[in-house]
XYZ file of C-alpha atoms in Angstrom:
609
model
C 7.992 8.141 -58.415
C 7.798 10.649 -55.533
C 11.103 12.568 -56.259
C 11.389 15.636 -58.674
C 12.894 14.179 -61.755
C 14.465 16.535 -64.579
C 16.204 15.581 -67.684
C 17.866 18.032 -70.226
C 18.586 16.584 -73.833
C 21.115 18.322 -75.863
C 21.272 17.239 -79.792
C 23.497 18.913 -82.163
C 23.444 17.398 -85.730
C 24.329 20.400 -87.922
C 27.730 22.597 -87.569
C 28.416 25.772 -89.262
C 32.165 24.750 -89.843
C 32.674 22.730 -92.855
C 35.095 20.703 -91.113
C 32.439 18.935 -88.876
C 30.776 16.239 -90.118
C 26.759 16.571 -90.014
C 25.174 13.780 -88.043
C 21.964 12.183 -88.894
C 20.631 10.519 -85.623
C 20.565 13.341 -82.924
C 17.181 14.883 -83.845
C 15.114 11.849 -83.918
C 16.996 10.485 -81.064
C 16.308 13.349 -78.932
C 12.451 13.027 -79.655
C 12.387 9.469 -78.822
C 14.141 9.961 -75.932
C 11.872 12.653 -74.583
C 8.998 10.943 -75.371
C 10.179 7.741 -73.106
C 11.416 9.799 -70.312
C 8.476 12.101 -70.174
C 6.009 9.126 -70.191
C 4.342 9.260 -66.456
C 4.282 5.290 -66.755
C 8.046 4.943 -67.716
C 10.318 7.764 -66.417
C 8.059 10.379 -65.341
C 10.794 13.243 -66.093
C 10.247 16.788 -66.926
C 12.354 16.849 -70.047
C 13.666 20.009 -71.963
C 15.372 19.423 -75.473
C 17.958 21.995 -76.713
C 18.666 21.360 -80.470
C 21.479 22.831 -82.687
C 22.313 25.543 -79.818
C 25.251 27.641 -79.849
C 27.993 26.928 -77.120
C 26.906 29.989 -75.206
C 23.354 28.866 -75.169
C 24.396 25.404 -74.376
C 26.493 26.503 -71.362
C 23.653 28.750 -70.088
C 21.143 25.900 -70.228
C 23.653 23.381 -68.596
C 24.323 25.698 -65.738
C 20.718 26.506 -65.318
C 19.538 22.902 -65.235
C 22.149 21.972 -62.563
C 21.282 25.171 -60.283
C 18.796 25.702 -57.443
C 18.004 22.188 -57.175
C 17.071 19.907 -54.039
C 18.508 16.931 -52.443
C 15.580 14.782 -53.406
C 15.976 15.690 -57.068
C 17.154 13.451 -59.818
C 18.733 14.892 -62.968
C 19.614 13.224 -66.395
C 21.646 15.162 -68.775
C 22.044 13.529 -72.474
C 24.370 14.700 -74.939
C 24.232 13.672 -78.598
C 26.686 15.547 -80.666
C 30.318 15.378 -81.750
C 33.221 15.253 -79.085
C 36.509 16.919 -79.768
C 39.792 16.998 -78.040
C 42.162 19.955 -77.608
C 45.761 20.075 -78.233
C 46.135 20.179 -74.493
C 44.052 16.738 -73.981
C 40.791 18.346 -72.898
C 37.448 17.034 -74.322
C 34.825 19.362 -75.663
C 31.446 19.107 -76.853
C 30.595 20.247 -80.197
C 27.759 23.337 -80.454
C 26.408 24.373 -83.681
C 28.726 27.286 -83.951
C 32.013 25.372 -82.822
C 35.114 26.248 -84.627
C 37.689 23.616 -84.196
C 40.637 26.045 -83.746
C 38.795 28.015 -81.141
C 37.394 25.223 -78.982
C 37.727 26.932 -75.596
C 35.767 30.091 -76.849
C 33.277 28.151 -79.204
C 32.542 24.629 -77.594
C 31.461 23.360 -74.222
C 34.330 21.960 -72.157
C 34.067 18.658 -70.262
C 35.449 20.537 -67.413
C 32.630 23.101 -67.421
C 30.030 20.137 -67.402
C 31.863 18.485 -64.505
C 31.880 21.570 -62.412
C 28.051 21.860 -62.735
C 27.757 18.210 -62.094
C 29.926 18.402 -58.990
C 28.529 21.840 -57.548
C 24.726 20.854 -57.924
C 22.553 20.089 -54.533
C 20.676 17.241 -56.317
C 20.879 14.102 -54.965
C 21.453 12.083 -58.068
C 22.974 13.281 -61.311
C 23.404 11.014 -64.425
C 25.165 12.146 -67.604
C 24.709 9.955 -70.814
C 27.232 10.923 -73.566
C 26.371 9.612 -77.041
C 29.112 11.267 -78.623
C 31.158 10.407 -81.802
C 34.656 10.850 -80.851
C 36.606 9.499 -83.813
C 34.153 10.207 -86.678
C 33.982 14.068 -85.813
C 35.938 14.934 -89.009
C 34.619 15.141 -92.596
C 37.153 13.549 -95.327
C 39.649 15.938 -96.751
C 38.908 18.551 -94.068
C 42.050 20.689 -93.438
C 40.637 22.835 -90.587
C 40.766 20.222 -87.944
C 42.630 17.151 -86.945
C 42.417 14.400 -84.355
C 44.736 14.948 -81.464
C 45.161 11.519 -80.004
C 43.041 9.108 -77.785
C 40.178 10.586 -75.896
C 39.488 8.793 -72.423
C 36.066 10.024 -71.796
C 35.313 8.714 -68.036
C 38.579 10.121 -67.159
C 37.138 13.721 -67.994
C 34.436 13.000 -65.399
C 35.784 10.720 -62.718
C 38.262 13.198 -61.086
C 36.142 14.946 -58.744
C 33.521 13.895 -56.252
C 30.228 15.847 -56.111
C 30.340 18.209 -52.885
C 26.785 18.924 -52.579
C 24.801 15.662 -53.663
C 24.533 12.060 -52.896
C 26.035 10.553 -56.048
C 26.437 10.841 -59.807
C 27.098 8.357 -62.732
C 28.290 8.750 -66.228
C 27.401 6.343 -69.066
C 29.030 6.882 -72.425
C 28.280 5.418 -75.765
C 32.060 4.744 -76.494
C 35.272 5.405 -75.381
C 38.675 6.337 -76.565
C 38.743 7.235 -80.325
C 35.969 4.623 -80.897
C 33.065 5.665 -83.263
C 29.690 6.164 -81.655
C 27.916 4.523 -84.634
C 24.547 5.690 -86.047
C 22.944 2.544 -86.767
C 25.535 0.126 -88.124
C 27.262 2.789 -90.613
C 28.806 5.886 -90.577
C 28.158 7.100 -94.149
C 28.085 10.389 -95.320
C 24.726 10.437 -97.532
C 22.739 7.845 -95.881
C 19.434 8.452 -94.570
C 18.677 9.138 -90.944
C 18.855 6.496 -88.682
C 18.822 6.070 -84.861
C 22.251 5.680 -82.934
C 22.858 2.470 -81.600
C 23.483 3.756 -77.894
C 20.158 6.141 -77.795
C 18.090 3.445 -79.614
C 19.278 0.864 -77.024
C 18.180 3.243 -74.049
C 14.811 4.035 -75.587
C 14.233 0.329 -76.521
C 15.319 -0.817 -73.125
C 13.176 1.718 -71.216
C 10.010 1.831 -73.602
C 9.925 -1.815 -73.729
C 10.779 -2.646 -70.234
C 13.485 -5.263 -71.379
C 15.842 -3.243 -69.381
C 14.304 -4.500 -66.302
C 16.856 -7.396 -65.844
C 15.940 -8.599 -62.543
C 12.177 -8.148 -63.235
C 11.590 -6.053 -60.122
C 9.305 -3.570 -61.775
C 12.023 -0.885 -62.116
C 14.857 -0.073 -64.423
C 17.852 0.579 -62.503
C 20.949 2.391 -63.763
C 22.733 -0.757 -63.328
C 20.090 -2.688 -65.432
C 19.875 -0.066 -67.979
C 23.740 0.039 -68.547
C 23.919 -3.851 -68.800
C 20.965 -3.769 -71.343
C 22.731 -1.040 -73.217
C 26.149 -2.771 -73.438
C 25.009 -6.190 -74.439
C 22.485 -4.303 -77.098
C 25.146 -2.228 -78.503
C 27.961 -4.836 -78.379
C 25.672 -7.490 -80.138
C 25.147 -5.153 -83.047
C 28.698 -3.700 -83.448
C 31.529 -5.242 -81.434
C 33.548 -2.081 -82.405
C 31.614 0.023 -79.910
C 31.890 -0.257 -76.387
C 29.692 1.590 -73.841
C 31.427 2.490 -70.665
C 30.223 3.386 -67.175
C 31.555 5.291 -63.999
C 29.596 5.859 -60.793
C 29.776 7.126 -57.289
C 26.313 6.241 -55.893
C 24.881 5.480 -52.574
C 21.910 2.842 -53.016
C 20.432 2.050 -56.161
C 19.009 4.629 -58.648
C 15.895 3.670 -60.385
C 15.506 5.650 -63.825
C 12.179 4.253 -64.876
C 9.148 1.944 -64.092
C 9.123 -1.269 -66.050
C 6.399 -1.751 -68.755
C 6.795 -5.608 -68.561
C 3.806 -7.073 -67.847
C 4.857 -10.150 -66.146
C 7.602 -12.600 -64.888
C 9.521 -15.150 -67.102
C 9.435 -18.705 -66.869
C 11.709 -20.959 -68.819
C 9.456 -22.939 -70.930
C 9.554 -26.570 -71.730
C 8.393 -26.631 -75.264
C 5.398 -29.040 -75.971
C 6.395 -32.587 -77.437
C 7.205 -32.440 -81.128
C 4.229 -34.958 -82.190
C 1.808 -32.306 -80.404
C 3.564 -29.374 -82.195
C 3.335 -31.407 -85.685
C -0.374 -32.075 -84.967
C -0.869 -28.229 -84.553
C 0.495 -27.690 -88.173
C -1.429 -30.577 -89.757
C -3.845 -30.042 -92.673
C -6.634 -32.068 -90.939
C -8.903 -29.825 -88.865
C -9.800 -32.587 -86.327
C -6.289 -33.071 -85.643
C -5.171 -29.475 -85.061
C -8.327 -29.503 -82.825
C -7.150 -32.482 -80.770
C -3.689 -30.747 -80.179
C -5.293 -27.686 -78.901
C -7.430 -29.693 -76.583
C -4.090 -31.296 -75.510
C -2.599 -27.794 -74.964
C -5.301 -26.717 -72.829
C -5.026 -29.560 -70.674
C -1.001 -28.777 -70.188
C -1.979 -25.478 -69.453
C -3.529 -26.479 -65.965
C -0.350 -28.651 -65.138
C 1.307 -27.608 -61.984
C 4.754 -27.961 -63.265
C 5.193 -24.266 -64.437
C 7.500 -24.606 -67.409
C 5.290 -27.350 -68.968
C 2.335 -24.864 -68.489
C 4.283 -22.100 -70.073
C 5.388 -24.150 -72.963
C 1.671 -24.857 -73.633
C 0.542 -21.135 -73.094
C 3.026 -19.736 -75.707
C 1.688 -22.320 -78.199
C -1.948 -21.141 -77.379
C -0.992 -17.605 -77.761
C 0.183 -18.581 -81.398
C -3.019 -20.634 -82.165
C -5.327 -17.698 -80.863
C -3.352 -15.431 -83.215
C -3.250 -17.407 -86.230
C -5.727 -20.185 -86.281
C -9.331 -20.427 -87.689
C -12.066 -18.972 -85.558
C -13.265 -22.196 -83.760
C -9.723 -23.196 -82.843
C -8.685 -19.549 -82.070
C -11.576 -19.021 -79.797
C -10.832 -22.559 -77.864
C -7.332 -21.351 -77.400
C -8.315 -17.692 -76.029
C -10.694 -19.201 -73.635
C -8.096 -21.509 -72.135
C -5.712 -18.563 -71.981
C -8.501 -16.403 -69.939
C -8.363 -18.809 -67.181
C -4.549 -17.944 -66.287
C -5.144 -14.195 -65.840
C -4.414 -12.828 -62.215
C -7.576 -12.978 -60.132
C -6.817 -11.772 -56.509
C -9.910 -12.121 -54.284
C -10.630 -9.902 -52.830
C -9.029 -7.082 -54.869
C -9.658 -4.203 -52.287
C -9.024 -4.564 -48.414
C -9.885 -2.132 -45.702
C -8.520 -2.885 -42.352
C -10.790 -0.033 -40.720
C -9.339 1.696 -37.656
C -6.343 0.285 -35.961
C -4.811 1.964 -32.706
C -1.202 3.050 -33.323
C 1.484 0.746 -32.325
C -0.906 -2.375 -32.301
C -0.585 -5.630 -34.272
C -2.341 -5.269 -37.629
C -4.714 -8.048 -38.375
C -3.683 -10.031 -41.376
C -6.269 -10.296 -44.109
C -6.125 -12.964 -46.599
C -6.244 -12.738 -50.519
C -6.880 -15.843 -52.546
C -5.327 -16.082 -56.083
C -7.533 -17.810 -58.331
C -7.323 -20.144 -61.293
C -4.775 -22.787 -62.320
C -0.953 -22.837 -60.985
C 0.220 -20.753 -63.509
C -2.262 -17.838 -62.949
C -1.251 -17.919 -59.101
C 2.485 -17.696 -59.980
C 3.098 -13.881 -59.815
C 5.360 -11.131 -58.342
C 4.078 -9.186 -55.565
C 5.340 -5.645 -55.067
C 4.001 -3.405 -52.392
C 3.975 0.240 -53.632
C 4.082 1.770 -50.318
C 6.576 1.241 -47.248
C 3.849 0.599 -44.753
C 2.452 -2.524 -46.662
C 3.637 -5.830 -45.400
C 2.886 -9.153 -47.810
C 3.410 -12.704 -46.810
C 3.015 -15.852 -49.142
C 0.336 -18.427 -48.028
C -0.625 -21.755 -49.628
C -3.928 -20.076 -51.216
C -2.239 -17.056 -52.166
C -0.820 -14.110 -49.786
C -1.729 -12.281 -46.488
C -1.298 -8.548 -45.839
C -0.850 -6.435 -42.820
C 0.227 -2.916 -42.276
C 2.662 -0.914 -40.173
C 0.954 1.062 -37.550
C 3.899 3.073 -36.250
C 2.448 6.311 -37.354
C -1.185 7.695 -37.257
C -2.967 8.712 -40.196
C -5.111 7.465 -43.178
C -3.142 4.978 -45.195
C -4.214 4.518 -48.886
C -2.095 2.139 -51.254
C -1.620 -0.426 -53.753
C 0.087 -3.820 -54.304
C 1.078 -4.789 -57.977
C 0.813 -7.996 -58.742
C 2.835 -9.226 -62.432
C 1.851 -12.399 -63.850
C 3.029 -14.191 -67.107
C 0.213 -13.075 -68.799
C -1.023 -9.745 -67.117
C -0.787 -7.446 -64.342
C -3.431 -6.762 -61.446
C -3.689 -4.485 -58.397
C -5.093 -4.906 -54.868
C -6.099 -1.612 -53.236
C -5.434 -1.209 -49.384
C -7.093 1.108 -47.037
C -6.713 1.919 -43.366
C -6.838 3.998 -40.552
C -4.235 4.347 -37.941
C -5.808 5.989 -34.729
C -4.152 7.321 -31.458
C -3.088 4.430 -29.160
C -6.070 4.890 -27.072
C -8.557 5.175 -29.853
C -11.050 2.592 -30.808
C -10.272 -0.416 -32.785
C -13.280 -0.608 -34.979
C -13.823 -1.386 -38.776
C -15.159 1.609 -40.554
C -15.532 3.438 -43.998
C -12.317 4.934 -45.362
C -12.252 8.579 -44.561
C -9.824 10.471 -47.058
C -7.619 13.158 -45.155
C -4.456 14.789 -45.815
C -2.459 12.922 -42.828
C 1.005 12.038 -43.539
C 1.932 8.466 -44.738
C 4.005 6.771 -42.112
C 7.649 6.185 -42.833
C 8.967 2.653 -42.549
C 11.330 1.804 -39.710
C 15.048 2.215 -40.789
C 15.683 -1.550 -40.943
C 12.456 -1.911 -43.058
C 12.357 -2.517 -46.990
C 9.791 -2.982 -49.334
C 9.904 -6.572 -50.287
C 9.170 -8.247 -53.754
C 7.248 -11.447 -52.880
C 7.363 -14.389 -55.307
C 3.858 -16.549 -55.196
C 4.377 -19.872 -56.780
C 4.918 -23.306 -55.781
C 8.641 -22.929 -54.853
C 7.633 -20.314 -52.253
C 4.506 -22.348 -50.429
C 4.977 -22.973 -46.764
C 4.539 -26.428 -45.252
C 1.348 -25.900 -43.422
C -1.212 -23.122 -44.252
C -1.882 -20.710 -41.521
C -5.305 -20.034 -39.949
C -7.139 -17.405 -42.307
C -8.568 -14.434 -40.273
C -11.908 -13.119 -40.752
C -12.306 -10.584 -43.798
C -14.169 -7.501 -44.161
C -16.168 -6.388 -47.097
C -14.186 -3.396 -48.513
C -15.934 -0.085 -49.339
C -16.199 0.871 -53.103
C -13.644 3.207 -53.748
C -14.347 6.037 -56.638
C -12.059 6.468 -59.777
C -11.001 9.649 -58.320
C -9.806 8.199 -54.869
C -8.146 5.352 -56.757
C -5.877 7.728 -58.918
C -4.785 9.956 -55.829
C -4.251 7.139 -53.318
C -7.531 8.394 -51.282
C -6.979 11.902 -51.542
C -8.944 14.454 -53.333
C -7.241 15.524 -56.360
C -6.283 19.001 -56.206
C -6.792 21.650 -59.036
C -4.732 24.472 -57.978
C -1.579 23.649 -59.995
C -3.434 22.914 -63.621
C -5.873 26.411 -62.844
C -2.549 28.097 -62.178
C -0.758 26.897 -65.151
C -3.845 27.928 -67.167
C -3.787 31.402 -66.056
C 0.048 31.599 -66.839
C -0.781 30.503 -70.524
C -3.636 32.946 -70.866
C -1.284 35.666 -69.309
C 1.401 34.815 -71.823
C -0.843 34.784 -74.725
C -2.116 38.300 -73.524
C 1.665 39.474 -73.399
C 2.129 38.425 -77.032
C -1.229 39.906 -78.301
C -0.051 43.209 -76.576
C 3.441 42.884 -77.991
C 1.798 42.574 -81.675
C -0.343 45.639 -80.824
C 2.424 47.588 -79.609
C 4.374 46.754 -82.903
C 1.202 47.709 -85.041
C 0.772 51.008 -83.314
C 4.574 51.731 -83.193
C 5.007 51.084 -87.027
C 1.984 53.428 -87.588
C 3.560 56.172 -85.499
C 6.889 55.800 -87.109
C 5.395 56.159 -90.685
C 3.381 59.298 -89.379
C 6.844 60.933 -88.230
C 8.492 60.254 -91.527
C 5.456 61.882 -93.321
C 5.622 64.883 -91.120
C 9.188 65.609 -92.019
C 11.440 67.926 -90.072
C 8.672 69.316 -88.015
C 7.598 65.781 -86.749
C 8.231 64.192 -83.331
C 8.327 60.545 -82.909
C 7.532 60.879 -79.214
C 4.423 62.731 -79.848
C 3.229 60.331 -82.648
C 4.034 57.302 -80.440
C 1.941 58.559 -77.392
C -0.767 59.853 -80.096
C -1.209 56.117 -81.654
C -1.063 54.916 -78.053
C 1.624 52.457 -78.642
C 2.931 52.666 -75.117
C -0.106 51.319 -73.085
C 0.057 47.800 -74.863
C 3.896 47.982 -74.263
C 3.498 48.356 -70.426
C 0.639 45.763 -70.643
C 2.745 43.345 -72.324
C 5.786 43.709 -69.884
C 3.147 43.404 -66.732
C 1.419 40.389 -68.176
C 4.654 38.478 -69.459
C 6.445 38.980 -65.967
C 3.061 37.781 -64.405
C 2.839 34.624 -66.522
C 6.396 33.568 -65.582
C 5.661 34.170 -61.817
C 2.215 32.445 -61.912
C 3.851 29.602 -64.081
C 6.730 29.296 -61.580
C 4.524 29.177 -58.692
C 2.463 26.257 -60.279
C 5.418 24.192 -60.863
C 6.681 24.857 -57.322
C 3.178 23.604 -55.933
C 3.202 20.609 -58.249
C 6.725 19.354 -56.960
C 6.040 19.986 -53.181
C 2.632 18.403 -53.370
C 3.068 15.636 -56.073
C 0.630 13.226 -54.051
C -2.206 15.556 -54.507
C -2.200 15.298 -58.278
C -3.293 12.792 -60.862
C -0.664 12.004 -63.466
C -2.834 13.273 -66.180
C -3.127 16.874 -63.871
C 0.806 16.694 -63.286
C 1.522 16.049 -67.064
C -1.165 19.084 -68.215
C 0.576 21.381 -65.643
C 3.932 20.692 -67.000
C 2.744 21.219 -70.691
C 0.827 24.381 -69.944
C 3.801 25.836 -68.050
C 6.133 25.146 -70.590
C 4.057 26.766 -73.500
C 3.399 29.718 -71.158
C 7.261 29.971 -70.451
C 8.008 29.632 -74.287
C 5.357 32.553 -75.126
C 6.261 34.918 -72.415
C 9.863 35.118 -72.540
C 10.252 36.102 -76.326
C 7.520 38.747 -75.659
C 9.076 39.885 -72.583
C 12.609 40.298 -74.514
C 11.017 41.842 -77.532
C 8.852 44.373 -75.282
C 12.168 45.298 -73.501
C 14.364 45.901 -76.580
C 11.122 47.982 -77.792
C 11.087 49.910 -74.742
C 14.838 50.638 -75.029
C 14.435 51.772 -78.714
C 11.951 53.997 -77.553
C 13.779 55.808 -74.736
C 16.838 56.067 -76.798
C 15.467 57.175 -80.217
C 12.714 59.438 -79.073
C 14.999 62.155 -78.188
C 16.894 62.012 -81.566
C 14.262 61.513 -84.063
């Protein structure tokens, strides 16, 4: 995913006010959701978690999260806490220091969140509310009472965002329903995940939320999956959704490895033979399943594949090996798995290069997804044909993903679009930093299904093929571009500066303490300013301020470079950069704050002590 993607998770499970019941799920829910959203293979979000924060800190983090965004950004804000309603009918989110009689001062108003949501410049904003509206109050509490029904979506669906392209709100429950933590709302049970967040994590992590099997989990896919999951487990909880979006919002990639075929189970006699006590009878049944696996009727072959999978896992070694060998024949095997179009003049018709799908019909049945907008794929009798869009000049490097019933595969494609009067000759791919062409306005990347039901009546004349050059692992990871190391290097420098600032802070504290002890020993004749200068406490303090500020600046520059040149970094480099800059920020900010306080104390106290 090329857009910048950011997530903020707010989880509050402990409350100072005795009238608010402690929650059991938010902490582990936040950790699980952070893991899935941050995973580059799933959500690829930059994630921040705020746990048991005060109302003031929550407001600061929320407003900072929505500020200074770009139109290409996608934002996701997740609340896991109590939801409270004031006597005037407004919805509030409980913080760790919330006092129910003083909601306006000690809780976060939904109106504040709605204002941030409406004012952001981000193109897409999504709000998940896993809040307990009806179960907020401990039994016997006299400090707070419910104030009527809470219409959750109505608190957010009043205003349309002014700066962005769209927004969406999904809530775990509406009105005064409980947002159940597992199946119970008990006071003293062990921690369990909430139904809503657990469904979100499970749907994204397993890929089961990809209901249309297109390789991406859209907002609509996820809501439908979560709704079914929650309602199946507890009919008293009803997730709700409101949205104003242009186009489809993809929240995550799908890890689901293949496409689904409704299987026809093998005959009952064959299944009975599989469970026979006689080895030869079971062997005959496995042999028959191997034959059915090659059948052109895909439901029949899929039924055999499922039974062979059980045999490969549970049977004795000879039969398990026989089943495993049969299953290996239905793995995706495109030939070739790399295509090089050489040099093609701009605006000319691209040659069509064929890819043959090897193996039995079940192995050839797959979903084909071009990952770049300039790739074109058409099904043929033997597999597929690939051609490219030549509307813009530059080096093209991309992949075509294949998803079958058993596994996945990738076809790598290279091409060089030259000026219109340039030569049209095959040649080795030469990576450069040219811009990838954009598709025409009416063009969309198509998902193609290769299988018996999509075979044309006549095969096309296969064009000549060219032996593709070998591509190094580095080039495959970055679509033909040399990976950049600038952002990871800057992130490492930021971390080093932050560690230096922290070390200087400790040195300042140590020397300052010695100076204060010396001043106390000197009695009325002592001067704390002279002692501090004598023991050299000011020098590390100044170095701490400089290195801490430099760490924040260098880290911000590294993140900016990563966001603006994402195509030049591998997933590992991007993840490492985010981790290093986050650690550097976490060290530098406390060091700076303490250093500033120490400086203020020195300026104020030196003249009086």
